[in-house]
Structures are given as C-alpha cells and as structure tokens.
Coordinates of C-alpha atoms and ligand atoms in Angstrom, one line a residue:
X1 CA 0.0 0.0 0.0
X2 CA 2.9 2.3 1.1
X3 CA 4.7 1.5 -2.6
X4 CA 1.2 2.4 -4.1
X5 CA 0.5 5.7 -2.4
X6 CA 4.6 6.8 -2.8
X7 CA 4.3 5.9 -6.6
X8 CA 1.1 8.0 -7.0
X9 CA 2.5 11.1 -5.5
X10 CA 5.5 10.7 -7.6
X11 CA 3.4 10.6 -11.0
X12 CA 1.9 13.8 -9.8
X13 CA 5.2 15.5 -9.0
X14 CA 6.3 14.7 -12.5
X15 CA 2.7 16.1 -14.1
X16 CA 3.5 19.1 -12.3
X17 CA 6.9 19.4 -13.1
X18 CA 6.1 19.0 -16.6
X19 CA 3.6 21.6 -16.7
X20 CA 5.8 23.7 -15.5
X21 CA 8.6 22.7 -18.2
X22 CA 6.9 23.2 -21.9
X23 CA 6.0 26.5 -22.5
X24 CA 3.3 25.9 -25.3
X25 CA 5.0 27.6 -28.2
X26 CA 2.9 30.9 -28.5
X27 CA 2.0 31.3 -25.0
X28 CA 5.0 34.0 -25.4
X29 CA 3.6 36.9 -24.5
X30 CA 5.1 39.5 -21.8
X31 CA 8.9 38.9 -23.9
X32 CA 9.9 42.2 -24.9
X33 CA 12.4 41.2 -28.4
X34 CA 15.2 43.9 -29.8
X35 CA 14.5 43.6 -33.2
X36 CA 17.9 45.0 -35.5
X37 CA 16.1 45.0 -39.2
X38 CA 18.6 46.1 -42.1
X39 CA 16.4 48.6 -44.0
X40 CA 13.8 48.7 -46.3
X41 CA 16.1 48.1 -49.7
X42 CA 13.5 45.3 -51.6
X43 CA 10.6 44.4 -51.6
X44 CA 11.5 40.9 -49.9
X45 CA 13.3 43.2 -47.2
X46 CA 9.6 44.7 -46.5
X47 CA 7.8 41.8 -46.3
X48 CA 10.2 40.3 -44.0
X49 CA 9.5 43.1 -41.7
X50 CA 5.8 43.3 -42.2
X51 CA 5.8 39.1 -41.3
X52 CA 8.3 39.2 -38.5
X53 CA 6.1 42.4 -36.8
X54 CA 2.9 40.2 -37.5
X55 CA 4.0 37.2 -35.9
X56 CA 5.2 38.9 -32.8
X57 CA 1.9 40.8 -32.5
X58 CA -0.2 37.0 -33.1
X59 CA 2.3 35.7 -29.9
X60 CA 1.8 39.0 -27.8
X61 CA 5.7 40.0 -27.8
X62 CA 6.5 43.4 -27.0
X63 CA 8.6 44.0 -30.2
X64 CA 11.1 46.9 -30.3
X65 CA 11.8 47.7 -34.2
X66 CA 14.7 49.6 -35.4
X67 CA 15.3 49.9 -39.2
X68 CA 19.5 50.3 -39.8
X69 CA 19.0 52.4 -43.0
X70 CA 21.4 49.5 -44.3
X71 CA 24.1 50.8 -41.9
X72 CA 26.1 48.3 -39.7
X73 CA 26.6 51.5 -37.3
X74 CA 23.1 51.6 -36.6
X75 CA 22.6 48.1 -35.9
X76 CA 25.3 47.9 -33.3
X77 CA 24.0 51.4 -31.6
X78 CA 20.1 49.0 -31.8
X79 CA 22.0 46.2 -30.2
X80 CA 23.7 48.3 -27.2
X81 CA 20.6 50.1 -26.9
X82 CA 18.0 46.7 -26.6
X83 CA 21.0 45.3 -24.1
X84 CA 20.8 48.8 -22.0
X85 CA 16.8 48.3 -22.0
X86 CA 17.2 44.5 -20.9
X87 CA 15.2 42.5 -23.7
X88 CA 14.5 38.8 -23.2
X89 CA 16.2 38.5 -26.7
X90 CA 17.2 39.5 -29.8
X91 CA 16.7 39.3 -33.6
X92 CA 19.2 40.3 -35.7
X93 CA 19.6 40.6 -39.7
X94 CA 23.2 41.5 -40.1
X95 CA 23.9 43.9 -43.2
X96 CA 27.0 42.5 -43.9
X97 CA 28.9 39.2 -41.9
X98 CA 32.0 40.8 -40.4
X99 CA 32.4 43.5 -37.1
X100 CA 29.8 41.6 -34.7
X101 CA 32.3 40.1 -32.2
X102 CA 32.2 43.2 -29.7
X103 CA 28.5 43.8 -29.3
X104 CA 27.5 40.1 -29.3
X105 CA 30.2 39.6 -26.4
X106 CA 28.2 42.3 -24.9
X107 CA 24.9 40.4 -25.7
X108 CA 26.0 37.2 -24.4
X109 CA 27.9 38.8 -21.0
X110 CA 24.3 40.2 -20.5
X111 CA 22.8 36.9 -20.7
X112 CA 20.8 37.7 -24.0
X113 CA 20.2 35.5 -26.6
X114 CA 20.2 36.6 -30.2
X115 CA 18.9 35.3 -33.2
X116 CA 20.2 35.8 -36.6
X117 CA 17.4 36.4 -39.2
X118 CA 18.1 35.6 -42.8
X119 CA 21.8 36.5 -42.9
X120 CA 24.8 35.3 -41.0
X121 CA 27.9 36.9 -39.5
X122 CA 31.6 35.3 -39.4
X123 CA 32.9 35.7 -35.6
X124 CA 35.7 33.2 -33.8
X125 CA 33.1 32.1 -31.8
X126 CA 29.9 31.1 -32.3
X127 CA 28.4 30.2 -29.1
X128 CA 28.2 34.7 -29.5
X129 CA 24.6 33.9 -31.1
X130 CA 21.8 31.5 -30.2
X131 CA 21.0 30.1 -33.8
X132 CA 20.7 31.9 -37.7
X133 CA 17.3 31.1 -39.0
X134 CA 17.9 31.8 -42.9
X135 CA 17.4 30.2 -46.6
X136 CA 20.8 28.1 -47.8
X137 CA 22.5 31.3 -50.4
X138 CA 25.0 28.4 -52.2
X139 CA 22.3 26.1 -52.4
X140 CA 20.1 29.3 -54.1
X141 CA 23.1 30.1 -56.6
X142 CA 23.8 26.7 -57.9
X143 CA 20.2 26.5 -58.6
X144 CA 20.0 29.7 -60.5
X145 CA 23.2 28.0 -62.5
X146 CA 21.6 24.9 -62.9
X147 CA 18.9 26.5 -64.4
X148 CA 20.6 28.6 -66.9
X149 CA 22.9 25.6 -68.1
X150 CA 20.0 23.6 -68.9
X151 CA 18.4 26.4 -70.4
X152 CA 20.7 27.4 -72.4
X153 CA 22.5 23.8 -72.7
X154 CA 25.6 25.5 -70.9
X155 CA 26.4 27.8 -73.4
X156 CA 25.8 31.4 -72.1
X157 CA 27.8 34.7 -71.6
X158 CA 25.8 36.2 -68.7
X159 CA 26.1 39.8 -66.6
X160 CA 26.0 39.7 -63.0
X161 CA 24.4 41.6 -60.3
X162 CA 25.7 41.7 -56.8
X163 CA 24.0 42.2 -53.9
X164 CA 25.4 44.2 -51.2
X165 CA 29.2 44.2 -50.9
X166 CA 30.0 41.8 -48.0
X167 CA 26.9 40.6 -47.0
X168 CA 26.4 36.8 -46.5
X169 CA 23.6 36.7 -49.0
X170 CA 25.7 38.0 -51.9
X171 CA 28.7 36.2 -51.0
X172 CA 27.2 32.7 -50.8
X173 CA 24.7 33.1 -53.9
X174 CA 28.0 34.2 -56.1
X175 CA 30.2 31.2 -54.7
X176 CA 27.1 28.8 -55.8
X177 CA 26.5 30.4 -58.9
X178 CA 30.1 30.3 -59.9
X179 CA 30.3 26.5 -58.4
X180 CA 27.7 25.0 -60.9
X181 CA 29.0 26.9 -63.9
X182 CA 32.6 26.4 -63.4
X183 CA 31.2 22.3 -64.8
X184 CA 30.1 24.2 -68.1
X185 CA 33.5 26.0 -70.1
X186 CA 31.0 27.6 -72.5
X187 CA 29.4 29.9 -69.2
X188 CA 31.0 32.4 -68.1
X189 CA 30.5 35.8 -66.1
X190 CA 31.7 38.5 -68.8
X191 CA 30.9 41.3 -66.3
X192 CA 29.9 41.4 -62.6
X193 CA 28.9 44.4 -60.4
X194 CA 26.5 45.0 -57.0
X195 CA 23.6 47.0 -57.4
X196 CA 23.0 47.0 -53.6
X197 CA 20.0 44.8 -53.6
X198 CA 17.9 47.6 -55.0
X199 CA 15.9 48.1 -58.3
X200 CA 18.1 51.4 -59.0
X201 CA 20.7 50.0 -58.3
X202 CA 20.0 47.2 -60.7
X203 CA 19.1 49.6 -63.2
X204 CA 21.6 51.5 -63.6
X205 CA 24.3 48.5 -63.3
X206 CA 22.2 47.2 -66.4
X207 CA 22.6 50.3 -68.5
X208 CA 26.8 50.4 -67.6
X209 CA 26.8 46.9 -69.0
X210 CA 24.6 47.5 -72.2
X211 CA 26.6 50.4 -72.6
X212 CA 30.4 48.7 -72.3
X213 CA 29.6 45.0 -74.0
X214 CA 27.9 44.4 -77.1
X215 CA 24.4 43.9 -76.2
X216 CA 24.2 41.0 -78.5
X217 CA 26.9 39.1 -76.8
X218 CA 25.0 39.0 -73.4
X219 CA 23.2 36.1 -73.2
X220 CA 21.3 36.4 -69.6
X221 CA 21.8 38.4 -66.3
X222 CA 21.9 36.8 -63.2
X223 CA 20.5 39.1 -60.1
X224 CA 21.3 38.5 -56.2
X225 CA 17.6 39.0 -55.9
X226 CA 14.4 40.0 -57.3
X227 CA 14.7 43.8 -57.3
X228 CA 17.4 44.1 -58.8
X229 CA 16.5 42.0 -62.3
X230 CA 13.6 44.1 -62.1
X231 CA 15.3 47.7 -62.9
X232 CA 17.7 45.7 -65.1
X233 CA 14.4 44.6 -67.2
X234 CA 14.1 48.5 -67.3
X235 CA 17.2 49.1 -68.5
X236 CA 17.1 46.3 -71.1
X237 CA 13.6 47.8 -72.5
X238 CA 15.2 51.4 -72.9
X239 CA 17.7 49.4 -74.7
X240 CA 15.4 48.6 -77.3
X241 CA 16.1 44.7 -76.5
X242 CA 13.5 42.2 -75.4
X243 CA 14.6 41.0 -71.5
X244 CA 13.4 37.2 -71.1
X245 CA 13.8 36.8 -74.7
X246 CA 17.2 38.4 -75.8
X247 CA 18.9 38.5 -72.4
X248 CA 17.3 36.3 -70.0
X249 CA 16.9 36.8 -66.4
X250 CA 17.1 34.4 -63.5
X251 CA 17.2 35.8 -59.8
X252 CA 16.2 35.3 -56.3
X253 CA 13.5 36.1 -53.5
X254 CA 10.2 35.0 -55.6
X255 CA 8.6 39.1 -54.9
X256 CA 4.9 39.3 -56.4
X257 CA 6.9 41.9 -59.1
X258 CA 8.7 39.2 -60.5
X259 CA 5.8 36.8 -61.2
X260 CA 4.2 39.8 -63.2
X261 CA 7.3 40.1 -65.0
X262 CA 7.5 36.3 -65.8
X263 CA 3.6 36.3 -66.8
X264 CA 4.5 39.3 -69.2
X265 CA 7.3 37.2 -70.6
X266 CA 9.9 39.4 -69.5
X267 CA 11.5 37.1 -67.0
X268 CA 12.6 33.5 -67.0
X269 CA 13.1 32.4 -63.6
X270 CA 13.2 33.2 -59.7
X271 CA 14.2 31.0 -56.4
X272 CA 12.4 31.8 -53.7
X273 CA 12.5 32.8 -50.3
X274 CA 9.9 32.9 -47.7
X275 CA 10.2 36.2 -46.2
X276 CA 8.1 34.4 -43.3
X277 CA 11.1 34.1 -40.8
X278 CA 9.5 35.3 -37.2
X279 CA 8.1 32.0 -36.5
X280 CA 11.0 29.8 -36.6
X281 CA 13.2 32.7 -34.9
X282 CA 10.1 32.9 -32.0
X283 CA 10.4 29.3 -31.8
X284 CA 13.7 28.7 -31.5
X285 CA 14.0 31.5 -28.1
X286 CA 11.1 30.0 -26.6
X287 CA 12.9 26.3 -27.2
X288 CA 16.1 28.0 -25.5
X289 CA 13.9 29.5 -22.9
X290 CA 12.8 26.2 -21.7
X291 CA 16.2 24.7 -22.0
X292 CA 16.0 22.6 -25.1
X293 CA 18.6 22.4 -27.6
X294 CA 18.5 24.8 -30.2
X295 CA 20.3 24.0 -33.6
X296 CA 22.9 26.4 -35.0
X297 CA 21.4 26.6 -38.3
X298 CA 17.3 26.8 -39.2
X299 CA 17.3 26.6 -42.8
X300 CA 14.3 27.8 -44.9
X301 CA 13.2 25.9 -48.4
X302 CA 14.2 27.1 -51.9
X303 CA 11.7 26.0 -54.5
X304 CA 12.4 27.5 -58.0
X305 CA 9.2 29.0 -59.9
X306 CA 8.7 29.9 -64.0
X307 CA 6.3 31.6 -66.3
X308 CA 3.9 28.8 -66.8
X309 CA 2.2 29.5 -62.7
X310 CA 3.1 33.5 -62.7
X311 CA -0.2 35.2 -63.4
X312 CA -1.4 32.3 -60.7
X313 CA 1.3 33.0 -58.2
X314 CA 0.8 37.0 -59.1
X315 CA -2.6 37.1 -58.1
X316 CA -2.3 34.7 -54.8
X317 CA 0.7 36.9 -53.5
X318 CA -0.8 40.4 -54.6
X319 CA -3.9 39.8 -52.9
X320 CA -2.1 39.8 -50.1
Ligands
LIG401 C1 18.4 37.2 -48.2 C2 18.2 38.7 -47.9 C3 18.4 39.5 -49.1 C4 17.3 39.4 -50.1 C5 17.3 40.8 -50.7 O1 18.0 36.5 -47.0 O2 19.2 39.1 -46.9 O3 18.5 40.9 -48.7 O4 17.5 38.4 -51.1 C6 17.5 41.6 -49.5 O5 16.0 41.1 -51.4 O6 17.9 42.9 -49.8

C-alpha cells in the first residue's frame, strides 16, 4: 500500500513538473524582443519586416523595431541600446557578416540570446549567437546555375548583379552560382557588379553593362535578388532589347513583381524565399527558454518557380 501511495505522488510530482517545463510555443507573450532589421532596400526586405512584426503581435511579444538604413553603425548602436533596456532576446539581420564580435560579447555577458534572421555573421566564436534562421544562399546560386545551363545547354555569356558588398547573401549566392557553372567551359560571367539589392541600383548597373559590352553578346543576367533583375528589365527595355527573350533573367526572392514580369514574358526564372522568418526565430527563443537544444542553423526551403504558374502566383501573392 505504502509503494502504491509513494508511486502515486511521484506521478503527480512529475505532471506538475512537466507543466511547469513546456512552455506551449505561443504562449509568449510578456517577452519584450530587440529587433535589428537592415532597412527597407527590396521588396523581400519589407515583407520580412511586415511578417516578422505580425508574428510577434499574433504571440503578444513586446517588439522593439529599429530599421539600420542599411548601416552596420546603426545596428550595433540598436543592439547596445536593446541590451541597456534588458530585452528577453534578440533578432538580428546583419547587413554584412564581419564587425559583430564586440557587441555580441556584450549580448552574451548580459545573458541575451540573439537570433540571426536571414543572414549570417563570421565571428571566432559562435556560441556569441543563439541560432541563424535563414534560406541556404549556395544552395540558391547553384540552382540559379543549374537552371541557366539547362536552359541554355551551358552555353551562355551572362552579366552579374551583386547584392550588397559583403553581406552573406551576396557572397554565398555568387560562390554557388560560380560552383555550378565552373562544370560548363561555355558559361561564363563577362561582367559582374552590386547593385545594392535595390531596383536602382540594378538599373543603372544594367545600363553600364549595355553600354560597355555588345548587347548581342549577353546572353542572360543573373541578379542576387528580385529587385534588382527588375530595374535591369528597365534598363534592357530602354535598350530597345526584349529582356526574357534576348537577355534572359534568373534571380532570387520570388517578390509578387517578379511573377508579373514572368507572366508578361519578360522574365525567365526566380528561387524563392519565404520572407516568413519570425516563427522559426520565435520558436527557437522559446525552445532556448525552456532549455531545449536549439540547432545552429534553421534553414528555410528554396523552390524555383517559371512563367507557366506567374499570373497564378501574381494574383495569390498580390492579394495579399
Ligand atoms: C536574403 C536577404 C536579401 C534578399 C534581398 O536573405 O538578406 O536581402 O535576397 C534583401 O532582397 O535585400
């Protein structure tokens, strides 16, 4: 009887226990999160922020915002400031990869985890952030190659557009790119320069190159990301040439702009990525929070989409 009664109480000790021990994912609210966004350079950039803001709201986090204007200055005066004000955590999307050692330390002496949000950093030690919740950028450029070779059965001069100088995004979609088409001696980059991410910069990129190669001889442009393809297509049309037809276009982030171009026939291809990133990085300081392991590395999906679902895609993701 006395087993019976001391194995009873023990089953309830461990209900309780385990009550206490899973925090049901959402049940969040009360966390106050630093949030360090980069800017608001592309339209994948503002959708990013419009779905990491939303998501916080849905799990009642007290979510402090602070847009870098795309300077790394900024973001390390956000990060001193959330630490001074004693967040629970914080998110992070770091402009470019290098210059974070200092003010992580700082994060990490205070006890506060952060989250990197789809880019990563290089430090000598990377116990300085909880986890990187981001989309694989070599995987992403070796299927923009892929693409192009068996479009154009590896035979094409192409133009390339950078995204920002030093950031993890433009680094690690160039080294895939140039992975897959180093198999192909017929492709090859005749010209590469960053346009920043943005559709002016794109633009006007485009025109340098129209203006310095013989149009003819360029074959397709390949774009960091949506945005910029998108002024290039501009630039190609004031050229008097025919983008997705004369020069064809393959880029990244899958922005409702691009399917419109692809549905008007003006662009080939696009890789996405979900700009949906607030859950996972939510998740994974809640996980840490209850002291389960987090993984270094959350990676997002990278489906590939073409003309023949644009004008489907284009009106699902503009209704939004
Ligand atoms: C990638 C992200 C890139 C997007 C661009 O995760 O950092 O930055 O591809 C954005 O649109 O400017």
């Amino acid at each position: 009887m006395r087993i019976l009664k001391l194995f009873v109480l023990a089953a309830i000790a461990m209900m309780v226990f385990a009550s206490y021990n899973t925090i049901p994912t959402h049940a969040q609210s009360g966390l106050t999160i630093g949030f360090s966004q980069i800017g608001s350079e592309s339209g994948w950039r503002t959708s990013e922020t419009v779905s990491i803001k939303a998501e916080a709201e849905k799990r009642g986090i007290k979510l402090l915002f602070d847009d870098a204007q795309q300077k790394q200055e900024n973001q390390i005066k956000a990060l001193r400031s959330f630490i001074a004000q004693g967040v629970d955590a914080i998110l992070l999307a770091p402009v470019v990869e290098t210059g974070w050692d200092d003010v992580l330390k700082e994060a990490k002496d205070a006890g506060i985890p952060v989250v990197l949000v789809d880019r990563g950093v290089k430090v000598d030690d990377d116990s300085l952030y909880l986890t990187k919740v981001s989309s694989d950028f070599v995987h992403e450029g070796r299927l923009a190659a892929a693409w192009l070779a068996q479009r154009t059965n590896g035979i094409c001069q192409i133009v390339e557009l950078q995204g920002t100088i030093g950031s993890s995004a433009a680094i690690d979609r160039q080294k895939g790119f140039a992975d897959v088409i180093a198999l192909f001696p017929e492709m090859k980059i005749i010209a590469t320069q960053s346009g920043d991410f943005t559709r002016d910069g794109g633009k006007k990129v485009m025109e340098a190159f129209l203006k310095a190669q013989d149009p003819k001889t360029i074959c397709a442009v390949w774009a960091h990301n949506d945005d910029m393809v998108l002024g290039a297509i501009q630039a190609i049309k004031e050229a008097g040439l025919k983008p997705g037809v004369d020069i064809l276009t393959i880029s990244v982030d899958a922005v409702p702009d691009i399917f419109k171009a692809m549905a008007d026939g003006e662009a080939n291809a696009t890789v996405e990525l979900s700009p949906n990133l607030g859950g996972p990085a939510f998740d994974a300081i809640n996980d840490f929070k209850a002291g389960k392991e987090v993984p270094k590395w959350i990676v997002s999906t990278s489906p590939m989409y073409f003309p023949a679902t644009a004008a489907d895609e284009y009106a699902k993701r503009s209704a939004k």
